[in-house]
Amino acid sequence: VPKTPDYLSGEHMLYIPHQQGPEGAAKIFKAASGLGKLDPDMRKKLLANVPTGSVYYNIIKNPKQTSKQVAIAFLKYYSENWNQLKKEALSLITKPEYSKAKIAIDSIQNPQLPKEFLTTVAFKESSLNLNPKRNPNYKGLFQIGPIAWAELKRLMPFRYKGNKIPLDPKKNAQAGHDYMKITNDVFQKKLQS
């Protein structure tokens, strides 16, 4: 039985549906497997999520590269960098200045994603800051945006209401977890279609 390449498995593959949306993640996965193509807009989205100094940036940017080569380069970037990101996140979360972030992540009810993964995502999204001053459309520890918030309200109206994305760390962490669970479930269904 052929082994699944590292770039198609691992915790980074839980993050990609959150970052690129479930449909985008499925397109990337299929393209990396030689089963689909990436349109120019998708290539731009991938390029926007890889640092310009990365060797993979130049592969993604090169219009002569096939969809498969571009998708593999994108996924390899995340696969190769995820463990370092995780290591840094897990070392920082134990520091007193990040105790509120740790409490928020620890308070997630019925977690269905690994705590180490959630900590890594919070670190990637907000550097474990409860309300970083980045893009004003994205809020809190998990940087919940308007699309994610609308989807949470639609699918989980018993838990999520109102127009304001929660800044409270515990509520934001729960929303981050729930949205990532939703996107991963949809991603898995898209892979089967």
XYZ file of N, CA, C and O in Angstrom:
772
model
N 0.853 -1.186 0.000
C 0.000 0.000 0.000
C 0.886 1.231 0.000
O 1.751 1.373 0.862
N 0.709 2.112 -0.985
C 1.545 3.322 -1.019
C 1.260 4.216 0.192
O 0.119 4.372 0.613
N 2.325 4.793 0.728
C 2.210 5.682 1.877
C 1.709 7.054 1.416
O 2.114 7.552 0.379
N 0.818 7.651 2.198
C 0.348 9.006 1.895
C 1.503 9.966 2.120
O 2.153 9.926 3.170
N 1.788 10.830 1.144
C 2.884 11.794 1.343
C 2.624 12.683 2.552
O 1.469 12.991 2.869
N 3.699 13.094 3.228
C 3.583 13.940 4.418
C 2.801 15.219 4.147
O 2.080 15.705 5.015
N 2.941 15.761 2.952
C 2.261 17.022 2.660
C 0.744 16.857 2.534
O 0.011 17.836 2.541
N 0.258 15.606 2.425
C -1.185 15.356 2.355
C -1.755 14.828 3.671
O -2.922 14.485 3.746
N -0.925 14.730 4.691
C -1.404 14.247 5.990
C -0.774 15.092 7.093
O 0.146 15.857 6.853
N -1.258 14.944 8.284
C -0.706 15.712 9.391
C -1.623 16.843 9.819
O -2.621 17.151 9.168
N -1.257 17.476 10.929
C -2.101 18.521 11.518
C -2.302 19.728 10.608
O -3.336 20.390 10.684
N -1.331 20.023 9.762
C -1.513 21.173 8.866
C -2.737 20.982 7.966
O -3.356 21.942 7.551
N -3.098 19.715 7.714
C -4.263 19.456 6.874
C -5.580 19.717 7.619
O -6.627 19.800 6.993
N -5.527 19.849 8.936
C -6.706 20.301 9.687
C -6.848 21.819 9.566
O -7.950 22.352 9.675
N -5.723 22.496 9.359
C -5.715 23.957 9.293
C -6.105 24.482 7.901
O -6.786 25.503 7.787
N -5.680 23.806 6.852
C -5.897 24.298 5.479
C -7.386 24.550 5.179
O -7.719 25.571 4.580
N -8.332 23.683 5.585
C -9.745 23.997 5.323
C -10.220 25.267 6.042
O -11.115 25.946 5.554
N -9.625 25.560 7.182
C -9.946 26.804 7.890
C -9.405 28.001 7.106
O -10.093 28.988 6.897
N -8.179 27.875 6.637
C -7.527 28.983 5.944
C -8.093 29.210 4.538
O -8.352 30.337 4.141
N -8.269 28.138 3.781
C -8.671 28.250 2.374
C -10.154 27.960 2.139
O -10.616 28.026 1.005
N -10.875 27.631 3.204
C -12.258 27.202 3.056
C -12.272 25.737 2.644
O -11.319 25.247 2.031
N -13.336 25.023 2.975
C -13.378 23.587 2.679
C -13.285 23.267 1.186
O -12.604 22.330 0.784
N -13.964 24.071 0.375
C -13.931 23.824 -1.067
C -12.536 24.091 -1.635
O -12.017 23.316 -2.434
N -11.922 25.190 -1.191
C -10.566 25.502 -1.634
C -9.580 24.431 -1.201
O -8.714 24.015 -1.983
N -9.706 23.966 0.040
C -8.815 22.917 0.545
C -8.976 21.635 -0.262
O -7.989 20.956 -0.571
N -10.215 21.298 -0.613
C -10.450 20.093 -1.419
C -9.822 20.239 -2.806
O -9.227 19.284 -3.334
N -9.921 21.427 -3.398
C -9.298 21.666 -4.709
C -7.778 21.503 -4.623
O -7.158 20.917 -5.507
N -7.193 22.040 -3.550
C -5.743 21.937 -3.362
C -5.339 20.475 -3.200
O -4.394 20.002 -3.832
N -6.056 19.754 -2.361
C -5.766 18.338 -2.112
C -5.864 17.545 -3.413
O -4.981 16.741 -3.741
N -6.951 17.758 -4.156
C -7.149 17.026 -5.413
C -6.077 17.390 -6.441
O -5.559 16.520 -7.135
N -5.737 18.676 -6.521
C -4.688 19.089 -7.464
C -3.353 18.457 -7.096
O -2.617 17.985 -7.967
N -3.020 18.412 -5.805
C -1.766 17.805 -5.345
C -1.743 16.308 -5.639
O -0.678 15.719 -5.810
N -2.927 15.711 -5.735
C -3.037 14.284 -6.047
C -3.130 14.044 -7.551
O -3.298 12.909 -7.993
N -3.054 15.119 -8.354
C -3.137 15.001 -9.807
C -4.552 14.833 -10.321
O -4.762 14.366 -11.439
N -5.549 15.227 -9.513
C -6.951 15.001 -9.874
C -7.736 16.274 -10.150
O -8.956 16.249 -10.176
N -7.059 17.391 -10.312
C -7.782 18.626 -10.566
C -6.842 19.766 -10.900
O -5.620 19.615 -10.848
N -7.429 20.891 -11.254
C -6.650 22.072 -11.622
C -6.973 23.228 -10.682
O -8.055 23.307 -10.116
N -6.004 24.139 -10.559
C -6.179 25.357 -9.762
C -6.335 26.538 -10.711
O -5.498 26.741 -11.594
N -7.403 27.310 -10.521
C -7.595 28.482 -11.377
C -6.674 29.612 -10.903
O -6.104 29.547 -9.812
N -6.494 30.652 -11.729
C -5.580 31.750 -11.372
C -5.901 32.421 -10.034
O -4.995 32.788 -9.290
N -7.195 32.568 -9.700
C -7.560 33.176 -8.412
C -7.092 32.314 -7.241
O -6.635 32.838 -6.230
N -7.216 31.009 -7.389
C -6.785 30.107 -6.336
C -5.275 30.179 -6.160
O -4.768 30.190 -5.038
N -4.563 30.269 -7.247
C -3.104 30.396 -7.172
C -2.713 31.671 -6.421
O -1.789 31.672 -5.622
N -3.453 32.757 -6.670
C -3.181 34.018 -5.954
C -3.419 33.861 -4.463
O -2.668 34.385 -3.651
N -4.499 33.152 -4.101
C -4.788 32.921 -2.680
C -3.670 32.119 -2.022
O -3.282 32.396 -0.894
N -3.170 31.135 -2.740
C -2.081 30.324 -2.186
C -0.837 31.179 -2.005
O -0.166 31.110 -0.974
N -0.543 31.974 -2.994
C 0.638 32.842 -2.956
C 0.565 33.818 -1.785
O 1.574 34.088 -1.129
N -0.626 34.297 -1.486
C -0.809 35.256 -0.393
C -0.578 34.625 0.982
O -0.424 35.337 1.968
N -0.544 33.295 1.045
C -0.390 32.601 2.323
C 0.946 31.885 2.478
O 1.094 31.014 3.340
N 1.907 32.255 1.647
C 3.271 31.719 1.753
C 4.226 32.905 1.732
O 4.089 33.794 0.888
N 5.172 32.967 2.654
C 6.104 34.105 2.684
C 6.941 34.208 1.410
O 7.334 33.192 0.826
N 7.221 35.439 1.002
C 7.973 35.668 -0.238
C 9.376 35.074 -0.182
O 9.940 34.739 -1.213
N 9.941 34.909 0.997
C 11.283 34.348 1.125
C 11.346 32.832 1.011
O 12.427 32.251 0.947
N 10.203 32.184 0.937
C 10.172 30.720 0.860
C 10.455 30.249 -0.565
O 9.999 30.861 -1.535
N 11.176 29.126 -0.688
C 11.406 28.549 -2.021
C 10.079 28.163 -2.667
O 9.948 28.181 -3.887
N 9.104 27.834 -1.829
C 7.801 27.427 -2.356
C 7.034 28.603 -2.950
O 6.211 28.419 -3.846
N 7.305 29.805 -2.489
C 6.665 30.996 -3.041
C 6.976 31.105 -4.538
O 6.090 31.354 -5.353
N 8.230 30.911 -4.888
C 8.639 31.029 -6.296
C 8.025 29.943 -7.168
O 7.715 30.181 -8.331
N 7.832 28.758 -6.612
C 7.175 27.688 -7.373
C 5.722 28.070 -7.630
O 5.227 27.960 -8.755
N 5.034 28.535 -6.593
C 3.624 28.899 -6.722
C 3.458 30.082 -7.681
O 2.515 30.126 -8.472
N 4.390 31.002 -7.629
C 4.315 32.211 -8.462
C 4.579 31.920 -9.946
O 4.063 32.627 -10.817
N 5.341 30.897 -10.242
C 5.753 30.584 -11.619
C 4.571 30.043 -12.429
O 4.081 28.948 -12.158
N 4.117 30.778 -13.460
C 2.959 30.325 -14.242
C 3.233 29.045 -15.041
O 2.297 28.400 -15.509
N 4.498 28.672 -15.191
C 4.834 27.452 -15.935
C 4.648 26.184 -15.096
O 4.638 25.086 -15.634
N 4.508 26.357 -13.780
C 4.305 25.194 -12.916
C 2.875 24.669 -13.076
O 1.929 25.447 -13.203
N 2.737 23.359 -13.067
C 1.406 22.756 -13.184
C 0.617 22.959 -11.891
O 1.194 23.273 -10.842
N -0.673 22.737 -11.973
C -1.511 22.815 -10.769
C -1.009 21.850 -9.700
O -0.990 22.181 -8.512
N -0.609 20.661 -10.121
C -0.106 19.673 -9.170
C 1.148 20.187 -8.475
O 1.269 20.111 -7.247
N 2.078 20.755 -9.225
C 3.324 21.276 -8.642
C 3.038 22.431 -7.673
O 3.648 22.516 -6.609
N 2.113 23.292 -8.049
C 1.757 24.438 -7.208
C 1.104 23.957 -5.910
O 1.457 24.401 -4.818
N 0.151 23.048 -6.018
C -0.544 22.536 -4.831
C 0.428 21.818 -3.902
O 0.388 22.006 -2.681
N 1.313 21.015 -4.454
C 2.303 20.304 -3.635
C 3.223 21.305 -2.944
O 3.525 21.160 -1.751
N 3.658 22.326 -3.652
C 4.545 23.335 -3.054
C 3.849 24.016 -1.875
O 4.449 24.192 -0.813
N 2.587 24.390 -2.049
C 1.832 25.037 -0.981
C 1.716 24.118 0.235
O 1.996 24.520 1.367
N 1.329 22.880 -0.005
C 1.148 21.938 1.102
C 2.478 21.559 1.754
O 2.533 21.365 2.972
N 3.539 21.492 0.969
C 4.859 21.210 1.553
C 5.302 22.342 2.463
O 5.898 22.100 3.515
N 5.018 23.576 2.070
C 5.375 24.706 2.930
C 4.726 24.529 4.303
O 5.383 24.648 5.334
N 3.421 24.248 4.322
C 2.722 24.100 5.604
C 3.156 22.841 6.349
O 3.315 22.860 7.567
N 3.352 21.764 5.636
C 3.790 20.514 6.262
C 5.150 20.690 6.934
O 5.345 20.292 8.087
N 6.071 21.298 6.236
C 7.437 21.451 6.746
C 7.539 22.479 7.871
O 8.435 22.390 8.699
N 6.638 23.436 7.906
C 6.720 24.494 8.910
C 5.794 24.281 10.108
O 5.934 24.960 11.120
N 4.855 23.348 10.000
C 3.872 23.176 11.059
C 4.511 22.749 12.375
O 4.155 23.277 13.437
N 5.434 21.800 12.340
C 6.029 21.306 13.593
C 6.793 22.397 14.328
O 6.742 22.467 15.556
N 7.496 23.255 13.588
C 8.214 24.365 14.226
C 7.224 25.362 14.834
O 7.415 25.845 15.940
N 6.170 25.639 14.103
C 5.121 26.533 14.591
C 4.502 25.958 15.872
O 4.312 26.665 16.857
N 4.219 24.662 15.841
C 3.632 23.975 16.994
C 4.575 24.023 18.197
O 4.143 24.321 19.321
N 5.842 23.754 17.954
C 6.836 23.771 19.036
C 6.890 25.148 19.697
O 6.892 25.270 20.926
N 6.897 26.183 18.880
C 6.940 27.547 19.408
C 5.661 27.882 20.180
O 5.704 28.448 21.269
N 4.517 27.495 19.613
C 3.232 27.762 20.272
C 3.156 27.071 21.631
O 2.744 27.683 22.624
N 3.569 25.812 21.685
C 3.467 25.048 22.929
C 4.450 25.533 23.987
O 4.192 25.399 25.186
N 5.562 26.117 23.555
C 6.491 26.663 24.553
C 5.987 28.011 25.085
O 6.142 28.318 26.258
N 5.337 28.797 24.240
C 4.840 30.109 24.668
C 3.592 30.008 25.549
O 3.429 30.789 26.485
N 2.711 29.061 25.258
C 1.429 28.991 25.968
C 1.619 28.741 27.466
O 0.735 29.038 28.260
N 2.773 28.238 27.860
C 3.032 27.974 29.281
C 3.528 29.210 30.026
O 3.628 29.192 31.250
N 3.844 30.267 29.295
C 4.358 31.493 29.927
C 3.204 32.283 30.556
O 2.103 32.309 30.010
N 3.485 32.936 31.693
C 2.411 33.668 32.407
C 1.681 34.696 31.550
O 0.472 34.875 31.698
N 2.394 35.357 30.644
C 1.739 36.401 29.844
C 0.696 35.846 28.863
O -0.110 36.590 28.310
N 0.705 34.528 28.663
C -0.279 33.911 27.769
C -1.273 33.046 28.541
O -1.978 32.220 27.951
N -1.360 33.258 29.853
C -2.231 32.422 30.687
C -3.706 32.549 30.287
O -4.445 31.564 30.313
N -4.138 33.734 29.871
C -5.543 33.904 29.470
C -5.838 33.131 28.182
O -6.923 32.576 28.019
N -4.875 33.102 27.275
C -5.038 32.312 26.047
C -5.125 30.827 26.389
O -5.964 30.099 25.853
N -4.273 30.375 27.293
C -4.278 28.967 27.708
C -5.597 28.609 28.365
O -6.209 27.570 28.062
N -6.063 29.466 29.260
C -7.350 29.227 29.936
C -8.475 29.147 28.902
O -9.358 28.284 28.995
N -8.445 30.031 27.919
C -9.484 30.048 26.876
C -9.477 28.740 26.090
O -10.527 28.133 25.861
N -8.309 28.290 25.684
C -8.208 27.042 24.913
C -8.612 25.849 25.779
O -9.325 24.952 25.333
N -8.180 25.852 27.030
C -8.543 24.771 27.954
C -10.045 24.724 28.234
O -10.576 23.686 28.620
N -10.738 25.844 28.068
C -12.163 25.918 28.389
C -13.067 25.444 27.253
O -14.290 25.390 27.429
N -12.505 25.109 26.103
C -13.330 24.688 24.960
C -14.151 23.464 25.358
O -13.615 22.477 25.860
N -15.458 23.564 25.131
C -16.370 22.476 25.492
C -16.425 21.430 24.389
O -16.472 21.767 23.211
N -16.425 20.173 24.792
C -16.494 19.039 23.858
C -15.480 19.149 22.722
O -15.849 19.082 21.545
N -14.192 19.337 23.042
C -13.202 19.490 21.969
C -13.108 18.236 21.106
O -13.034 17.129 21.625
N -13.140 18.454 19.819
C -13.020 17.355 18.866
C -11.761 17.498 18.011
O -11.564 16.744 17.068
N -10.967 18.490 18.339
C -9.678 18.700 17.684
C -8.616 18.722 18.779
O -8.887 19.167 19.890
N -7.404 18.258 18.477
C -6.361 18.201 19.506
C -6.014 19.578 20.078
O -5.935 20.563 19.348
N -5.816 19.620 21.393
C -5.507 20.883 22.075
C -4.215 21.501 21.529
O -4.108 22.714 21.378
N -3.225 20.657 21.219
C -1.960 21.167 20.670
C -2.192 21.832 19.316
O -1.590 22.850 18.999
N -3.077 21.244 18.527
C -3.433 21.830 17.238
C -4.108 23.181 17.437
O -3.767 24.165 16.780
N -5.066 23.251 18.354
C -5.785 24.499 18.616
C -4.835 25.585 19.114
O -4.942 26.749 18.713
N -3.887 25.210 19.951
C -2.888 26.167 20.441
C -2.043 26.689 19.294
O -1.754 27.884 19.205
N -1.666 25.795 18.387
C -0.851 26.187 17.233
C -1.623 27.135 16.324
O -1.075 28.134 15.850
N -2.898 26.853 16.109
C -3.717 27.735 15.272
C -3.851 29.113 15.931
O -3.697 30.135 15.260
N -4.104 29.137 17.234
C -4.223 30.427 17.937
C -2.915 31.207 17.828
O -2.924 32.432 17.632
N -1.805 30.506 17.913
C -0.500 31.165 17.763
C -0.329 31.699 16.345
O 0.091 32.832 16.141
N -0.686 30.891 15.353
C -0.542 31.313 13.953
C -1.462 32.492 13.649
O -1.065 33.430 12.972
N -2.681 32.440 14.169
C -3.666 33.471 13.857
C -3.422 34.781 14.606
O -3.610 35.848 14.042
N -3.054 34.691 15.886
C -3.011 35.912 16.698
C -1.751 36.070 17.538
O -1.676 36.986 18.353
N -0.778 35.173 17.370
C 0.414 35.161 18.230
C 0.026 35.025 19.705
O 0.703 35.523 20.585
N -1.115 34.359 19.960
C -1.673 34.125 21.293
C -2.120 35.411 21.990
O -2.324 35.423 23.195
N -2.291 36.480 21.215
C -2.816 37.734 21.761
C -4.344 37.679 21.706
O -4.910 37.228 20.711
N -4.985 38.148 22.740
C -6.436 38.029 22.829
C -7.171 38.901 21.829
O -8.253 38.555 21.373
N -6.594 40.031 21.463
C -7.217 40.890 20.461
C -6.137 41.654 19.695
O -5.938 42.846 19.901
N -5.450 40.947 18.811
C -4.353 41.602 18.085
C -4.867 42.688 17.147
O -5.981 42.614 16.648
N -4.049 43.667 16.914
C -4.412 44.761 16.014
C -3.880 44.436 14.619
O -2.846 44.904 14.189
N -4.592 43.584 13.942
C -4.238 43.197 12.567
C -5.350 43.684 11.667
O -5.722 44.843 11.698
N -5.903 42.818 10.868
C -7.031 43.166 10.018
C -8.256 43.389 10.905
O -8.646 42.501 11.656
N -8.882 44.581 10.840
C -10.009 44.874 11.739
C -11.234 43.987 11.514
O -12.122 43.939 12.355
N -11.297 43.275 10.395
C -12.432 42.385 10.132
C -12.333 41.071 10.899
O -13.305 40.327 10.981
N -11.156 40.767 11.417
C -10.937 39.507 12.116
C -10.709 39.797 13.595
O -9.956 40.691 13.942
N -11.371 39.016 14.437
C -11.415 39.347 15.859
C -10.912 38.211 16.749
O -11.200 37.048 16.519
N -10.196 38.611 17.782
C -9.882 37.733 18.891
C -8.751 36.742 18.680
O -8.035 36.772 17.685
N -8.613 35.868 19.646
C -7.550 34.871 19.710
C -7.479 34.018 18.450
O -6.401 33.720 17.948
N -8.639 33.636 17.911
C -8.678 32.782 16.722
C -8.973 33.556 15.447
O -9.190 32.970 14.402
N -8.994 34.889 15.543
C -9.195 35.748 14.380
C -10.413 35.322 13.560
O -10.336 35.014 12.368
N -11.551 35.308 14.233
C -12.815 34.949 13.584
C -13.238 36.102 12.679
O -13.301 37.250 13.109
N -13.521 35.777 11.417
C -13.926 36.788 10.450
C -15.420 36.748 10.189
O -16.137 35.860 10.675
N -15.915 37.698 9.405
C -17.353 37.796 9.137
C -17.954 36.540 8.491
O -19.065 36.141 8.821
N -17.234 35.919 7.569
C -17.764 34.720 6.897
C -17.896 33.580 7.898
O -18.920 32.892 7.953
N -16.856 33.384 8.725
C -16.897 32.329 9.734
C -18.029 32.591 10.728
O -18.768 31.673 11.101
N -18.172 33.846 11.151
C -19.200 34.187 12.123
C -20.603 33.929 11.549
O -21.466 33.362 12.220
N -20.820 34.316 10.303
C -22.121 34.078 9.662
C -22.406 32.585 9.562
O -23.537 32.139 9.799
N -21.402 31.805 9.242
C -21.569 30.358 9.124
C -21.860 29.719 10.488
O -22.718 28.836 10.601
N -21.175 30.172 11.516
C -21.432 29.658 12.862
C -22.864 29.963 13.295
O -23.552 29.103 13.858
N -23.330 31.187 13.029
C -24.697 31.562 13.396
C -25.734 30.751 12.616
O -26.771 30.370 13.155
N -25.416 30.462 11.371
C -26.343 29.694 10.533
C -26.426 28.241 10.990
O -27.510 27.669 11.094
N -25.267 27.643 11.274
C -25.232 26.220 11.599
C -25.434 25.915 13.082
O -25.832 24.805 13.433
N -25.144 26.890 13.945
C -25.246 26.661 15.390
C -25.964 27.838 16.066
O -25.414 28.479 16.958
N -27.204 28.131 15.648
C -27.898 29.299 16.195
C -28.158 29.201 17.699
O -28.353 30.214 18.361
N -28.148 27.994 18.235
C -28.335 27.808 19.676
C -27.133 28.322 20.460
O -27.244 28.651 21.636
N -25.973 28.439 19.815
C -24.760 28.869 20.505
C -24.300 30.253 20.067
O -23.724 30.999 20.851
N -24.523 30.592 18.795
C -23.982 31.842 18.257
C -25.096 32.749 17.752
O -25.884 32.352 16.898
N -25.111 33.968 18.300
C -26.141 34.953 17.954
C -25.500 36.344 17.905
O -24.427 36.553 18.446
N -26.197 37.256 17.284
C -25.768 38.648 17.285
C -24.839 38.984 16.136
O -24.379 38.124 15.404
N -24.596 40.279 15.995
C -23.772 40.765 14.892
C -22.297 40.878 15.244
O -21.462 40.980 14.362
N -21.991 40.888 16.534
C -20.603 41.106 16.940
C -19.875 39.790 17.199
O -20.333 38.951 17.971
N -18.726 39.647 16.549
C -17.864 38.496 16.783
C -17.331 38.609 18.213
O -16.858 39.674 18.608
N -17.419 37.539 18.997
C -17.012 37.651 20.402
C -15.516 37.892 20.592
O -14.685 37.214 19.992
N -15.215 38.867 21.430
C -13.826 39.134 21.803
C -13.446 38.416 23.089
O -12.264 38.209 23.352
N -14.453 38.042 23.884
C -14.178 37.282 25.090
C -13.345 36.052 24.700
O -13.746 35.297 23.806
N -12.168 35.854 25.323
C -11.265 34.785 24.890
C -11.898 33.396 24.878
O -11.684 32.623 23.935
N -12.696 33.075 25.894
C -13.307 31.741 25.941
C -14.329 31.557 24.824
O -14.363 30.515 24.168
N -15.146 32.574 24.588
C -16.153 32.491 23.520
C -15.479 32.458 22.148
O -15.918 31.750 21.243
N -14.417 33.240 21.991
C -13.693 33.275 20.721
C -13.012 31.933 20.459
O -13.034 31.433 19.330
N -12.437 31.338 21.500
C -11.784 30.023 21.353
C -12.802 28.953 20.983
O -12.542 28.112 20.120
N -13.961 29.007 21.624
C -15.008 28.027 21.295
C -15.448 28.203 19.844
O -15.605 27.230 19.107
N -15.632 29.449 19.424
C -16.026 29.721 18.038
C -14.948 29.246 17.067
O -15.253 28.665 16.020
N -13.678 29.481 17.412
C -12.580 29.023 16.559
C -12.585 27.514 16.413
O -12.461 26.970 15.309
N -12.742 26.814 17.534
C -12.805 25.348 17.501
C -13.982 24.880 16.649
O -13.835 24.034 15.767
N -15.159 25.437 16.919
C -16.360 24.981 16.220
C -16.271 25.235 14.721
O -16.666 24.390 13.914
N -15.746 26.391 14.353
C -15.629 26.694 12.922
C -14.630 25.750 12.246
O -14.887 25.256 11.146
N -13.510 25.466 12.902
C -12.548 24.539 12.300
C -13.126 23.131 12.184
O -12.858 22.429 11.212
N -13.921 22.722 13.139
C -14.568 21.405 13.071
C -15.536 21.374 11.892
O -15.567 20.415 11.119
N -16.313 22.431 11.734
C -17.254 22.515 10.614
C -16.510 22.452 9.281
O -16.869 21.691 8.382
N -15.469 23.278 9.144
C -14.745 23.318 7.858
C -14.082 21.970 7.558
O -14.052 21.554 6.408
N -13.593 21.296 8.583
C -12.981 19.986 8.346
C -14.008 18.942 7.945
O -13.737 18.104 7.080
N -15.183 18.975 8.551
C -16.234 18.030 8.168
C -16.650 18.243 6.712
O -16.783 17.282 5.953
N -16.830 19.505 6.319
C -17.219 19.805 4.928
C -16.087 19.416 3.982
O -16.327 18.839 2.910
N -14.845 19.701 4.363
C -13.678 19.329 3.557
C -13.663 17.823 3.288
O -13.475 17.383 2.147
N -13.879 17.023 4.314
C -13.875 15.558 4.143
C -14.975 15.110 3.175
O -14.745 14.234 2.338
N -16.144 15.743 3.246
C -17.232 15.407 2.322
C -16.871 15.796 0.893
O -17.168 15.081 -0.062
N -16.220 16.970 0.747
C -15.830 17.433 -0.596
C -14.806 16.487 -1.230
O -14.808 16.299 -2.449
N -13.941 15.911 -0.419
C -12.949 14.976 -0.947
C -13.599 13.722 -1.508
O -13.068 13.101 -2.432
N -14.742 13.370 -0.959
C -15.431 12.149 -1.401
C -16.328 12.387 -2.597
O -16.824 11.429 -3.205
N -16.567 13.655 -2.953
C -17.468 13.929 -4.087
C -16.710 14.085 -5.380
O -15.526 14.227 -5.434
